[in-house]
Short mmCIF file of C-alpha atoms and ligand atoms in Angstrom, two decimals:
data_model
loop_
_atom_site.label_atom_id
_atom_site.label_comp_id
_atom_site.label_asym_id
_atom_site.label_seq_id
_atom_site.Cartn_x
_atom_site.Cartn_y
_atom_site.Cartn_z
CA MET A 930 0.10 -0.12 0.09
CA ALA A 931 1.42 3.79 -0.89
CA ALA A 932 2.02 6.56 1.36
CA GLY A 933 -1.85 8.46 1.24
CA LEU A 934 -3.47 5.88 3.23
CA ASP A 935 -6.71 7.86 4.43
CA PHE A 936 -10.04 6.25 5.35
CA GLY A 937 -11.87 6.79 2.41
CA TYR A 938 -11.80 10.89 2.91
CA GLY A 939 -8.90 12.23 3.47
CA SER A 940 -8.15 13.64 -0.41
CA MET A 941 -10.66 15.61 -1.39
CA ASN A 942 -10.51 16.15 -5.12
CA GLU A 943 -11.02 19.86 -5.15
CA LYS A 944 -13.26 19.67 -8.15
CA THR A 945 -15.43 17.61 -7.24
CA THR A 946 -18.93 19.07 -6.71
CA LEU A 947 -20.34 19.99 -3.30
CA ASP A 948 -22.63 16.95 -2.99
CA LYS A 949 -20.08 14.75 -3.06
CA ARG A 950 -17.84 16.31 -1.45
CA ILE A 951 -19.50 16.44 1.66
CA ALA A 952 -21.05 12.19 1.05
CA VAL A 953 -17.34 11.21 1.35
CA LEU A 954 -16.83 13.08 4.36
CA SER A 955 -15.91 10.73 7.22
CA PRO A 956 -18.24 10.80 10.35
CA GLU A 957 -15.82 12.99 12.23
CA ARG A 958 -15.26 15.53 9.28
CA ARG A 959 -19.32 16.02 8.64
CA ARG A 960 -19.42 16.32 12.83
CA LEU A 961 -17.00 19.32 12.33
CA LEU A 962 -18.73 21.05 10.03
CA GLU A 963 -21.72 21.00 11.08
CA LYS A 964 -20.28 21.95 14.67
CA LEU A 965 -18.35 24.52 12.82
CA LYS A 966 -21.91 25.84 11.34
CA ALA A 967 -23.59 25.76 14.34
CA LEU A 968 -20.86 27.57 17.08
CA LYS A 969 -22.02 30.94 16.84
CA GLN A 970 -18.84 32.26 17.60
CA PRO A 971 -18.15 35.16 14.60
CA SER A 972 -14.56 34.23 15.93
CA LEU A 973 -14.25 30.91 14.78
CA LEU A 974 -14.98 31.08 11.24
CA THR A 975 -12.73 34.70 11.48
CA GLU A 976 -9.78 33.81 12.66
CA ASN A 977 -9.56 30.29 12.14
CA ALA A 978 -11.25 29.31 8.83
CA PRO A 979 -9.22 32.17 6.76
CA ALA A 980 -9.35 29.82 3.99
CA ILE A 981 -12.65 29.27 4.24
CA GLU A 982 -13.74 32.85 5.62
CA ALA A 983 -11.19 34.27 2.62
CA ARG A 984 -13.98 33.41 0.16
CA GLY A 985 -15.65 36.83 1.15
CA SER A 986 -18.56 35.41 3.13
CA ALA A 987 -19.67 35.60 6.67
CA SER A 988 -21.12 32.50 7.38
CA LEU A 989 -19.09 29.37 6.42
CA ARG A 990 -19.29 27.71 2.62
CA LEU A 991 -19.36 24.02 2.04
CA ASP A 992 -18.65 24.21 -1.73
CA ALA A 993 -15.31 26.21 -1.61
CA PRO A 994 -11.86 23.54 -1.35
CA VAL A 995 -10.22 22.90 1.79
CA SER A 996 -7.06 21.37 2.11
CA LEU A 997 -5.34 18.89 3.83
CA SER A 998 -3.68 21.79 5.64
CA ASP A 999 -7.50 23.57 6.09
CA THR A 1000 -8.56 19.95 7.67
CA LYS A 1001 -5.62 20.29 10.14
CA ARG A 1002 -6.29 23.54 11.16
CA LEU A 1003 -9.71 22.75 11.19
CA SER A 1004 -9.78 20.56 13.94
CA ARG A 1005 -6.83 21.78 16.06
CA GLU A 1006 -9.33 24.82 16.19
CA PHE A 1007 -12.55 22.69 16.95
CA TYR A 1008 -10.49 20.59 19.73
CA ASN A 1009 -8.95 23.93 21.12
CA ASN A 1010 -12.85 25.17 21.25
CA VAL A 1011 -14.05 21.68 23.31
CA SER A 1012 -11.34 22.61 25.32
CA ARG A 1013 -12.50 25.65 26.32
CA GLN A 1014 -16.00 25.03 26.49
CA LEU A 1015 -15.42 22.31 29.33
CA ASP A 1016 -12.44 24.40 30.97
CA SER A 1017 -15.84 27.20 31.32
CA THR A 1018 -18.43 24.51 33.19
CA PRO A 1019 -18.92 23.82 36.38
CA VAL A 1020 -17.19 19.93 35.55
CA GLY A 1021 -14.99 21.08 33.48
CA GLU A 1022 -11.77 20.74 35.95
CA HIS A 1023 -12.93 16.65 36.11
CA ALA A 1024 -13.61 16.77 31.69
CA MET A 1025 -10.59 14.74 31.40
CA PHE A 1026 -11.83 12.15 28.45
CA LEU A 1027 -12.85 13.15 24.57
CA ASN A 1028 -14.27 9.22 23.71
CA TYR A 1029 -16.91 7.84 23.99
CA GLY A 1030 -16.95 5.31 26.55
CA TYR A 1031 -17.37 1.68 27.06
CA ALA A 1032 -19.96 0.07 28.33
CA SER A 1033 -20.63 -4.02 29.35
CA THR A 1034 -22.97 -5.52 26.38
CA GLY A 1035 -21.66 -9.31 28.30
CA ALA A 1036 -19.19 -9.93 25.54
CA GLN A 1037 -15.96 -11.16 27.03
CA GLU A 1038 -13.99 -8.36 28.66
CA TYR A 1039 -9.95 -8.70 28.70
CA SER A 1040 -9.57 -6.20 31.37
CA PRO A 1041 -7.96 -7.38 34.77
CA ILE A 1042 -8.84 -4.60 37.60
CA GLU A 1043 -12.50 -4.43 38.37
CA LEU A 1044 -14.40 -1.44 38.65
CA PRO A 1045 -16.73 -0.48 41.23
CA GLU A 1046 -20.70 0.55 39.69
CA ARG A 1047 -19.77 4.05 40.69
CA TYR A 1048 -17.47 5.66 39.30
CA LEU A 1049 -16.02 8.87 37.97
CA ASN A 1050 -16.30 8.71 34.06
CA ARG A 1051 -16.70 5.14 34.57
CA ASN A 1052 -17.48 4.32 31.08
CA SER A 1053 -14.51 6.44 29.56
CA VAL A 1054 -12.00 4.54 32.10
CA LYS A 1055 -13.53 1.17 31.01
CA LEU A 1056 -12.68 2.11 27.23
CA ILE A 1057 -9.15 2.49 28.48
CA LEU A 1058 -8.87 -0.55 30.74
CA GLU A 1059 -10.33 -2.48 27.99
CA LEU A 1060 -7.57 -0.97 25.56
CA ILE A 1061 -4.89 -2.10 27.53
CA GLY A 1062 -6.41 -5.41 28.56
CA THR A 1063 -3.68 -8.05 29.37
CA VAL A 1064 -0.62 -5.89 28.80
CA ASP A 1065 1.40 -5.50 31.12
CA LEU A 1066 2.24 -1.37 31.56
CA ASN A 1067 5.06 -1.33 34.06
CA GLY A 1068 8.61 -0.26 33.31
CA TYR A 1069 7.11 1.12 30.32
CA GLU A 1070 7.77 4.12 27.62
CA VAL A 1071 4.74 5.14 26.29
CA LEU A 1072 3.47 7.53 24.10
CA ASP A 1073 -0.54 8.34 23.30
CA VAL A 1074 -0.91 10.13 20.84
CA GLY A 1075 -4.03 12.47 20.33
CA CYS A 1076 -4.12 12.64 24.28
CA GLY A 1077 -6.84 14.90 24.73
CA ARG A 1078 -7.58 16.01 27.83
CA GLY A 1079 -5.37 13.37 29.53
CA GLY A 1080 -7.92 10.28 30.13
CA THR A 1081 -5.71 8.17 29.31
CA SER A 1082 -2.56 9.16 31.31
CA TYR A 1083 -5.02 9.87 34.03
CA VAL A 1084 -5.88 5.66 33.73
CA ILE A 1085 -2.85 4.82 32.89
CA ASN A 1086 -0.82 6.27 36.51
CA ARG A 1087 -3.93 5.02 38.42
CA TYR A 1088 -3.32 1.45 37.73
CA PHE A 1089 0.36 1.20 36.13
CA ARG A 1090 4.20 2.50 37.34
CA THR A 1091 5.64 3.33 34.43
CA LYS A 1092 8.84 4.08 33.30
CA ARG A 1093 7.82 7.74 31.58
CA PHE A 1094 4.80 8.75 29.63
CA VAL A 1095 4.62 11.25 26.60
CA GLY A 1096 0.91 12.26 25.63
CA LEU A 1097 1.23 14.35 22.31
CA ASP A 1098 -1.89 15.87 20.82
CA LEU A 1099 -2.70 18.72 18.23
CA ALA A 1100 -4.62 20.94 19.88
CA PRO A 1101 -2.54 23.98 22.31
CA GLU A 1102 -5.35 23.83 24.69
CA ALA A 1103 -5.93 20.49 25.69
CA ILE A 1104 -2.17 20.33 26.05
CA ARG A 1105 -2.11 23.05 28.11
CA TYR A 1106 -4.99 21.04 30.48
CA CYS A 1107 -2.96 18.11 30.59
CA ARG A 1108 0.28 19.80 31.58
CA LYS A 1109 -2.26 21.58 34.63
CA THR A 1110 -3.98 18.07 35.67
CA HIS A 1111 -2.16 15.53 35.22
CA ARG A 1112 0.92 15.96 37.04
CA TYR A 1113 2.66 12.66 37.70
CA PRO A 1114 5.90 11.90 38.01
CA GLY A 1115 7.35 10.69 34.54
CA TYR A 1116 5.07 11.91 33.09
CA SER A 1117 5.05 15.47 30.38
CA PHE A 1118 2.91 16.20 27.64
CA GLN A 1119 3.54 18.52 23.84
CA GLU A 1120 2.10 19.60 21.35
CA GLY A 1121 2.50 17.56 17.95
CA ASP A 1122 1.01 15.88 15.18
CA ALA A 1123 0.45 11.82 14.95
CA GLU A 1124 1.27 12.23 10.78
CA GLN A 1125 4.44 13.95 11.53
CA LEU A 1126 5.86 11.82 15.65
CA PRO A 1127 8.51 14.41 17.17
CA PHE A 1128 10.50 11.16 18.88
CA ASP A 1129 13.76 9.19 16.99
CA ASP A 1130 13.16 5.25 16.14
CA CYS A 1131 12.61 2.70 18.55
CA THR A 1132 12.31 5.39 21.57
CA PHE A 1133 9.18 3.42 23.53
CA ASP A 1134 7.62 -0.09 24.95
CA VAL A 1135 3.60 1.45 23.56
CA VAL A 1136 1.81 3.86 21.78
CA THR A 1137 -1.82 4.33 22.71
CA ASN A 1138 -3.97 5.83 20.65
CA VAL A 1139 -7.55 6.54 21.36
CA GLU A 1140 -10.37 7.65 18.96
CA SER A 1141 -7.93 9.71 17.19
CA SER A 1142 -6.71 8.37 14.04
CA HIS A 1143 -10.05 8.56 11.94
CA ASN A 1144 -8.95 12.47 11.75
CA TYR A 1145 -5.76 12.36 10.18
CA PRO A 1146 -5.76 12.96 6.61
CA ASP A 1147 -3.14 10.15 5.98
CA VAL A 1148 -3.05 7.92 8.86
CA SER A 1149 -0.29 6.12 6.82
CA ALA A 1150 1.56 8.71 7.80
CA PHE A 1151 0.82 7.95 11.02
CA TYR A 1152 1.11 4.27 10.96
CA LEU A 1153 4.47 4.87 9.63
CA GLY A 1154 5.27 6.55 12.68
CA VAL A 1155 3.95 4.82 14.90
CA HIS A 1156 6.27 1.94 13.91
CA ARG A 1157 9.60 3.33 13.37
CA VAL A 1158 9.57 5.31 17.15
CA LEU A 1159 8.15 2.13 18.53
CA ARG A 1160 11.11 -0.98 19.40
CA PRO A 1161 11.09 -4.43 18.38
CA GLY A 1162 8.23 -5.72 20.75
CA GLY A 1163 7.08 -2.68 20.97
CA TRP A 1164 2.96 -2.73 21.43
CA PHE A 1165 0.12 0.07 19.39
CA LEU A 1166 -2.46 -0.16 21.72
CA TYR A 1167 -5.22 0.91 18.94
CA THR A 1168 -9.21 1.45 19.88
CA ASP A 1169 -11.18 4.04 17.41
CA ASN A 1170 -14.37 4.09 14.90
CA VAL A 1171 -14.28 4.19 11.33
CA PRO A 1172 -16.28 3.34 7.70
CA ALA A 1173 -15.98 -1.17 8.38
CA THR A 1174 -14.81 -1.21 5.03
CA ALA A 1175 -11.37 0.77 5.79
CA TRP A 1176 -10.19 -1.06 8.73
CA GLU A 1177 -8.71 -4.32 6.28
CA ALA A 1178 -6.49 -1.06 4.04
CA GLY A 1179 -5.24 -0.38 7.51
CA THR A 1180 -4.07 -3.72 8.50
CA SER A 1181 -2.87 -4.99 5.17
CA TYR A 1182 -0.31 -1.64 5.59
CA LEU A 1183 0.75 -1.90 9.44
CA ARG A 1184 1.17 -5.81 8.67
CA SER A 1185 3.42 -5.07 5.78
CA LEU A 1186 4.84 -2.99 7.76
CA GLY A 1187 6.61 -5.42 9.68
CA MET A 1188 3.87 -5.68 12.73
CA THR A 1189 1.93 -8.41 13.82
CA LEU A 1190 -1.79 -7.74 14.83
CA VAL A 1191 -2.11 -9.96 17.73
CA HIS A 1192 -6.01 -9.06 19.37
CA GLU A 1193 -8.36 -7.55 17.56
CA ARG A 1194 -12.06 -6.88 18.20
CA ASN A 1195 -15.32 -5.09 17.61
CA ILE A 1196 -16.91 -2.79 20.33
CA THR A 1197 -19.09 -1.67 18.48
CA ALA A 1198 -21.59 -2.59 20.68
CA ASN A 1199 -20.45 -1.61 23.63
CA VAL A 1200 -19.65 1.82 22.49
CA LEU A 1201 -23.17 2.63 20.90
CA ARG A 1202 -24.49 1.50 25.06
CA SER A 1203 -22.07 3.87 26.77
CA CYS A 1204 -23.18 6.35 24.56
CA ASP A 1205 -27.04 5.81 25.34
CA GLU A 1206 -25.97 5.77 29.31
CA THR A 1207 -24.50 9.15 29.08
CA ALA A 1208 -25.74 11.22 26.04
CA SER A 1209 -27.83 13.44 29.04
CA GLN A 1210 -24.24 14.08 31.23
CA HIS A 1211 -22.70 14.60 28.24
CA ARG A 1212 -25.33 16.84 26.81
CA GLN A 1213 -25.55 19.37 30.05
CA ALA A 1214 -21.34 19.75 29.97
CA PHE A 1215 -22.10 21.04 26.35
CA GLN A 1216 -25.01 23.09 25.72
CA ALA A 1217 -24.85 26.89 25.26
CA PRO A 1218 -23.95 28.36 22.95
CA ASN A 1219 -24.25 25.42 21.12
CA ASP A 1220 -26.84 24.53 18.36
CA GLN A 1221 -28.23 21.14 20.32
CA ASN A 1222 -28.08 19.50 16.77
CA ALA A 1223 -24.65 19.91 16.57
CA VAL A 1224 -23.85 19.22 19.71
CA ASP A 1225 -25.80 16.11 19.61
CA THR A 1226 -23.79 14.95 16.47
CA PHE A 1227 -20.99 15.48 18.59
CA LEU A 1228 -21.48 13.38 21.63
CA ALA A 1229 -23.16 10.76 19.61
CA VAL A 1230 -26.48 11.33 21.13
CA PRO A 1231 -29.05 8.42 19.67
CA GLY A 1232 -30.00 9.64 16.73
CA SER A 1233 -27.58 11.55 15.55
CA PRO A 1234 -25.61 10.57 12.79
CA ILE A 1235 -22.18 9.19 14.61
CA TYR A 1236 -24.59 6.92 16.07
CA ASP A 1237 -26.74 5.63 13.44
CA ASP A 1238 -23.83 5.00 11.31
CA MET A 1239 -22.17 2.73 14.41
CA LYS A 1240 -26.15 1.27 14.84
CA LYS A 1241 -25.78 0.32 10.63
CA GLY A 1242 -23.05 -1.17 10.93
CA LYS A 1243 -21.38 1.60 8.58
CA SER A 1244 -19.12 2.60 11.15
CA GLU A 1245 -16.95 -0.02 13.50
CA TYR A 1246 -15.31 0.99 16.36
CA ARG A 1247 -12.54 -1.55 17.25
CA ILE A 1248 -10.29 -2.32 20.09
CA LEU A 1249 -6.51 -3.51 17.97
CA HIS A 1250 -3.48 -5.26 19.85
CA TRP A 1251 -0.37 -4.76 17.45
CA ARG A 1252 3.07 -5.67 17.60
CA LYS A 1253 6.20 -5.05 15.79
CA ASN A 1254 7.97 -7.78 15.50
CA LYS A 1255 11.95 -8.37 16.15
C1 LIG B 2106 -12.20 12.77 20.36
S1 LIG B 2106 -10.85 13.32 21.13
C2 LIG B 2106 -9.87 12.22 21.99
C3 LIG B 2106 -8.50 12.22 23.30
C4 LIG B 2106 -7.95 11.15 23.84
N1 LIG B 2106 -7.84 10.34 23.16
C5 LIG B 2106 -9.54 10.55 24.39
O1 LIG B 2106 -9.99 9.63 24.80
O2 LIG B 2106 -10.04 11.28 25.28
C6 LIG B 2106 -9.83 13.16 19.32
C7 LIG B 2106 -8.16 13.88 19.90
O3 LIG B 2106 -7.57 13.70 18.65
C8 LIG B 2106 -7.20 14.77 18.35
N2 LIG B 2106 -6.08 15.00 17.32
C9 LIG B 2106 -6.44 15.32 15.83
N3 LIG B 2106 -5.97 15.52 14.83
C10 LIG B 2106 -5.00 14.93 15.62
C11 LIG B 2106 -2.98 14.92 15.04
N4 LIG B 2106 -3.23 15.43 13.56
N5 LIG B 2106 -2.61 14.69 15.91
C12 LIG B 2106 -2.33 14.10 17.14
N6 LIG B 2106 -3.37 14.68 17.69
C13 LIG B 2106 -4.88 15.11 16.77
C14 LIG B 2106 -7.41 15.98 18.85
O4 LIG B 2106 -7.08 17.29 19.04
C15 LIG B 2106 -7.93 15.30 20.03
O5 LIG B 2106 -7.13 15.58 21.56
#
């Protein structure tokens, strides 16, 4: 597989029509566009989307070409905004997860760590624990790509004694929150792009990636970087929701790089159940000044396009454990 692999929506041809362009957008990009349309802060359009604003309209125009660098900039600003909005709410201090979470369905589970029934951010913590499964992170050097507000660092610090942990994210506001909140020995956070991992070869024993890769215009660049920064025998613990048809290409590409798939499972049903359970409480954190439909879409509230795509099997949320060949 050549470089340039994406989830089927990364390489938008500037000549395609509006409908075609929207049809090939990932759930995340559609969500992003809806959110951008709905956000009532003009600054988002004027300051953060100059390529769009430059076309002379105060409103967001979807028929304008959006380059991959625009997409990345919009993604950064979108998650900056999410962080700012969370920080402005009474629960912001504790809002360290930006994932949909995992709820039990009776299907086999892998983490040996039992959580109490009542536990802050239980479903999001459970997602991270199920991602880690039986892999023992004690003594390891761990890189979390797309760390967001550091939920994964919180869980790993709570249950493991790693040698080092680095969280990397495109959004400076998320990194600012992480540095303030997750002050654990050996932990650090830095701004950076998953497609250009700013680390030497063979630096980490584990790379984690939680519900982030669907944002990357060129996910093959990320996979290549993961393989490069991992030590031989190192683990790539990976979970995300992507179009069901896209998983196979990603799997072949990782294999071609010299990675072995050790474990894989479809957790869409668990994620949907988590969305059902947590929708209303998440909605409260994200209310005014946003449009409620956009907020529902962002949070995968039942009935939103993201939720429906998972329900219909158009997208699949999976956990994968890869190991770099020795
Ligand atoms: C849905 S959030 C998940 C955050 C976190 N992993 C969690 O589980 O709470 C996706 C994150 O990916 C980050 N992200 C998007 N594109 C990125 C890129 N190219 N490089 C690094 N991070 C990126 C976003 O800024 C955001 O924080």
